[in-house]
GROMACS .gro file of C-alpha atoms in nm:
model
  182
    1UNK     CA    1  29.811  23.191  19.071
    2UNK     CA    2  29.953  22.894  18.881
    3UNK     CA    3  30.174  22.964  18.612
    4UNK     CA    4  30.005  22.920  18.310
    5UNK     CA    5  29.759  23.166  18.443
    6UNK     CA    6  30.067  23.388  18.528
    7UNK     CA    7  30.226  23.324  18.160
    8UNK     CA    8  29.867  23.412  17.989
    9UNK     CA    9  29.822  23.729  18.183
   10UNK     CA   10  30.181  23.820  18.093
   11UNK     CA   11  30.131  23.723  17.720
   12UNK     CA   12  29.800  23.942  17.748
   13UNK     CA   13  29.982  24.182  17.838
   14UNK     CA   14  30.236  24.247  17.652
   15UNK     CA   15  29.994  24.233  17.369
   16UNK     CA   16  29.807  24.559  17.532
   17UNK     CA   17  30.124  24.689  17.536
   18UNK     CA   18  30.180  24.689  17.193
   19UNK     CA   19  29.794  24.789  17.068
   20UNK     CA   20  29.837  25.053  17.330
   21UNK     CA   21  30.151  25.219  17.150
   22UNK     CA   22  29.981  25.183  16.785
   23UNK     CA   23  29.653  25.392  16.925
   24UNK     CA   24  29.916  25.681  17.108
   25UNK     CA   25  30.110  25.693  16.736
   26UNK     CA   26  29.782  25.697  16.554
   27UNK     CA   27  29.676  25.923  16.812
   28UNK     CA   28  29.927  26.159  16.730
   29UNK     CA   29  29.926  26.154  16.339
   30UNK     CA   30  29.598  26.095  16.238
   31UNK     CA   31  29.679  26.063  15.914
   32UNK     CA   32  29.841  25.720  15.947
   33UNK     CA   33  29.466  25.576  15.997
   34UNK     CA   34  29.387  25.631  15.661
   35UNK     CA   35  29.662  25.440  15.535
   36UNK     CA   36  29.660  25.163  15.788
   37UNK     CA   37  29.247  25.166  15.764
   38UNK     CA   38  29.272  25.147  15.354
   39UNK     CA   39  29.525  24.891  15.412
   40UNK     CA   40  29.291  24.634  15.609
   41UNK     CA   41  29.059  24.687  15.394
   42UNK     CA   42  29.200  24.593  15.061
   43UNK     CA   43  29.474  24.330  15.219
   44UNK     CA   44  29.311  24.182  15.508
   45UNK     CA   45  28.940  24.180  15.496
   46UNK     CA   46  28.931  24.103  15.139
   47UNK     CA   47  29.080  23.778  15.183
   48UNK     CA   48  28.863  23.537  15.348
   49UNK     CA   49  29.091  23.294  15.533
   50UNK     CA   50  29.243  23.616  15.707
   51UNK     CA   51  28.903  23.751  15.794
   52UNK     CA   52  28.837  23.376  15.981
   53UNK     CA   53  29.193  23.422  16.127
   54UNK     CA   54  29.164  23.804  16.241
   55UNK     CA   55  28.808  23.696  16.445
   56UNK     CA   56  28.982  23.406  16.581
   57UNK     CA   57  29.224  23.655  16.772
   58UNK     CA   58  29.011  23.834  16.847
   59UNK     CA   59  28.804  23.609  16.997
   60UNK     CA   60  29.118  23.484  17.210
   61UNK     CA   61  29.136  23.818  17.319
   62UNK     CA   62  28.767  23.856  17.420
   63UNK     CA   63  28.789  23.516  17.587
   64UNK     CA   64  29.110  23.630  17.796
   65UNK     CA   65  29.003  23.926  17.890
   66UNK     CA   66  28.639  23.780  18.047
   67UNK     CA   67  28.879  23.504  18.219
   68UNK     CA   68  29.095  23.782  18.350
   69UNK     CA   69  28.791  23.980  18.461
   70UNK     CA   70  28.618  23.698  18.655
   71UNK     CA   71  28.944  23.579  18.813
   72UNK     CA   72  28.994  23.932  18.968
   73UNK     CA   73  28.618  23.903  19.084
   74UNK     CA   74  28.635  23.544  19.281
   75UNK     CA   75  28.636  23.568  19.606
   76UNK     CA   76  28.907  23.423  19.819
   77UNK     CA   77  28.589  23.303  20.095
   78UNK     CA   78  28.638  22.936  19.948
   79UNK     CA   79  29.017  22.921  20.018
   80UNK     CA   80  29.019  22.990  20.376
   81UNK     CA   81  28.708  22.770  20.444
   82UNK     CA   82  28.520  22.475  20.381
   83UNK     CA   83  28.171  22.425  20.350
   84UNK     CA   84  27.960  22.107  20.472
   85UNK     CA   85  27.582  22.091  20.356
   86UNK     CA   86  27.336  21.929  20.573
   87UNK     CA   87  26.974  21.892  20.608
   88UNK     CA   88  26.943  22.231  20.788
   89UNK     CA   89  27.195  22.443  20.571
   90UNK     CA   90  27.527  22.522  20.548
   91UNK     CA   91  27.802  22.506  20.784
   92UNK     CA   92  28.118  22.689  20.721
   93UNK     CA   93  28.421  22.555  20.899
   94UNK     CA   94  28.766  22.802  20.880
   95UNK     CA   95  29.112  22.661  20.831
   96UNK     CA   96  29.232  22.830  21.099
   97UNK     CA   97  28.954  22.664  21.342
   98UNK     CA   98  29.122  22.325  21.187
   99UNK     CA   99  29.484  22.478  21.247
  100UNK     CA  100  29.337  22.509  21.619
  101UNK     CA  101  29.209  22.180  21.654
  102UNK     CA  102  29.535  22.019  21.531
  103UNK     CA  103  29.789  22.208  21.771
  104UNK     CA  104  29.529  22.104  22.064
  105UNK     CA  105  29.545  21.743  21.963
  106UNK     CA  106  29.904  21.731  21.916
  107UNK     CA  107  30.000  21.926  22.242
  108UNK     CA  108  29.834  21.654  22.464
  109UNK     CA  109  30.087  21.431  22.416
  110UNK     CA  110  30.407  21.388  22.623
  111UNK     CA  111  30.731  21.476  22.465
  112UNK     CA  112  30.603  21.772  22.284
  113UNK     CA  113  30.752  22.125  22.392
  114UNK     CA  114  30.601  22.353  22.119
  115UNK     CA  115  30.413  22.284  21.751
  116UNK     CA  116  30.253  22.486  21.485
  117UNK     CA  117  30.006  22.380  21.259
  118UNK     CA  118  29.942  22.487  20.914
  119UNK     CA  119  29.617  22.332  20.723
  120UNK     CA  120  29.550  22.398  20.337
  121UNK     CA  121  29.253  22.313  20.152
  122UNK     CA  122  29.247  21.999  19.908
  123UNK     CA  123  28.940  21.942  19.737
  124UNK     CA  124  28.623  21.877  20.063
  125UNK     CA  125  28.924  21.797  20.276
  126UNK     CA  126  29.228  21.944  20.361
  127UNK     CA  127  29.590  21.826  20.432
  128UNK     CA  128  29.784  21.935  20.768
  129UNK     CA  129  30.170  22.010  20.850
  130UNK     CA  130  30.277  22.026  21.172
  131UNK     CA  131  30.579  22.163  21.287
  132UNK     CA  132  30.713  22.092  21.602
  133UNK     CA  133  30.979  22.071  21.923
  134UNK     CA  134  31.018  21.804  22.120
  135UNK     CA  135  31.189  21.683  22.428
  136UNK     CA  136  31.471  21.497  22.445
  137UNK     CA  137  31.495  21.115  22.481
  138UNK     CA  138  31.181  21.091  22.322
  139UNK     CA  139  31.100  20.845  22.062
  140UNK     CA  140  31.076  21.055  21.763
  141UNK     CA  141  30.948  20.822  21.494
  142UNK     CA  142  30.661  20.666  21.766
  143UNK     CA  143  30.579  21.035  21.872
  144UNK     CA  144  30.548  21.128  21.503
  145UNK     CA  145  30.302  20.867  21.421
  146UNK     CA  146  30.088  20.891  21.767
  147UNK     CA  147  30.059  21.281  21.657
  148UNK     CA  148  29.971  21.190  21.322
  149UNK     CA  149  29.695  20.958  21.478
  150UNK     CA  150  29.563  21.151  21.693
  151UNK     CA  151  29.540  21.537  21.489
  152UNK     CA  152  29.356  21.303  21.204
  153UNK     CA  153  29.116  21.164  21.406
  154UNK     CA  154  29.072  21.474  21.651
  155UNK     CA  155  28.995  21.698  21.340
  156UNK     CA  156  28.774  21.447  21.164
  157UNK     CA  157  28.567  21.380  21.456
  158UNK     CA  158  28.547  21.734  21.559
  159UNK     CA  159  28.478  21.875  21.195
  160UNK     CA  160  28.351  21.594  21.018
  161UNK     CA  161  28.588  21.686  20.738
  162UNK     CA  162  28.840  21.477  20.596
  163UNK     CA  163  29.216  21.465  20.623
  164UNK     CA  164  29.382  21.326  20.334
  165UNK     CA  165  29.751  21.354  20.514
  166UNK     CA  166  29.905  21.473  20.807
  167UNK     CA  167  30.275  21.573  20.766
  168UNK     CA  168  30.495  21.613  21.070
  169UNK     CA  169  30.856  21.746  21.071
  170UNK     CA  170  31.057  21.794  21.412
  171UNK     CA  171  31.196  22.136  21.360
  172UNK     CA  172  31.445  22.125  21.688
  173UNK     CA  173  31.512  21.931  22.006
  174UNK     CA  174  31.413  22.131  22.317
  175UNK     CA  175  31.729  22.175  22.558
  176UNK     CA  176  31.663  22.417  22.788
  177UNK     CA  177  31.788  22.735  22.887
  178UNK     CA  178  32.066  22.778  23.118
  179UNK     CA  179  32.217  23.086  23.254
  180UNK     CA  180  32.596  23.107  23.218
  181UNK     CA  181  32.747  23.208  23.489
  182UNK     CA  182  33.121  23.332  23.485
   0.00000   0.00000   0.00000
């Protein structure tokens, strides 16, 4: 959720909030609806301008709350796939099957001791980190680029899906494990 979504739904609300507490006091003393009702009808609704301006929030309102009611409806299926359409149908293609393609493609080479690939979804394509270990005396800036190289083409010949980037950090350098011995 981005945060103007986040700041609306907040604002919305809040405003609830407040409607919510007028209806429990009028609720409670009914009698204050006849003053507040005889008081929106002489002050409010017989001026025109605030009549335009009262349906105006309240159309917000509507508006919001059929945006808020959709959004909670969506379903999620399109965030962890991608879809390809072809002459036959549709082929659905998971991130994590990309995530698997990736770490296969960028284990192959030499010099790497252990990766992890994450993939998110950008548009038709998607964009993949990798994380990884890797030997020491390697290269690192040649063995970034080769795994770069290869995980894009791997997963766009595989998949058929495009990779706008693949990002590569080196998380560690793998030294071993030795048992001390006293």
């Amino acid at each position: 959720m981005n945060i103007f979504f986040r700041s609306l739904l907040a604002f919305y609300a809040f405003c609830l909030t407040v409607i919510s507490l007028i209806t429990m006091v009028v609720t409670l003393r009914p009698e204050m609806l006849d003053g507040a009702l005889k008081f929106l009808m002489t002050n409010v609704l017989a001026d025109r301008g605030l009549t335009v301006l009262l349906f105006i929030i309240e159309l917000i309102f509507f508006g919001l709350s059929l945006m808020f009611l959709l959004s909670g409806v969506k379903s999620d299926k399109d965030k962890k796939s991608i879809s390809k359409y072809n002459n036959v149908g549709e082929v659905r293609i998971s991130l994590n099957t990309i995530e698997s393609i990736a770490l296969a493609a960028s284990r192959k080479l030499g010099g790497v001791k252990d990766n992890k690939a994450y993939v998110t979804k950008q548009g038709d394509n998607v964009v993949i980190s990798i994380k990884t270990i890797v030997m020491p005396d390697i290269n690192i800036p040649a063995l970034l680029e080769d795994i770069q190289m290869k995980v894009k083409k791997s997963v766009e010949e595989t998949t058929g899906i495009g990779v706008n980037e693949v990002k590569v950090s080196v998380e560690n350098i793998y030294t071993g494990y030795r048992s001390r011995v006293e």
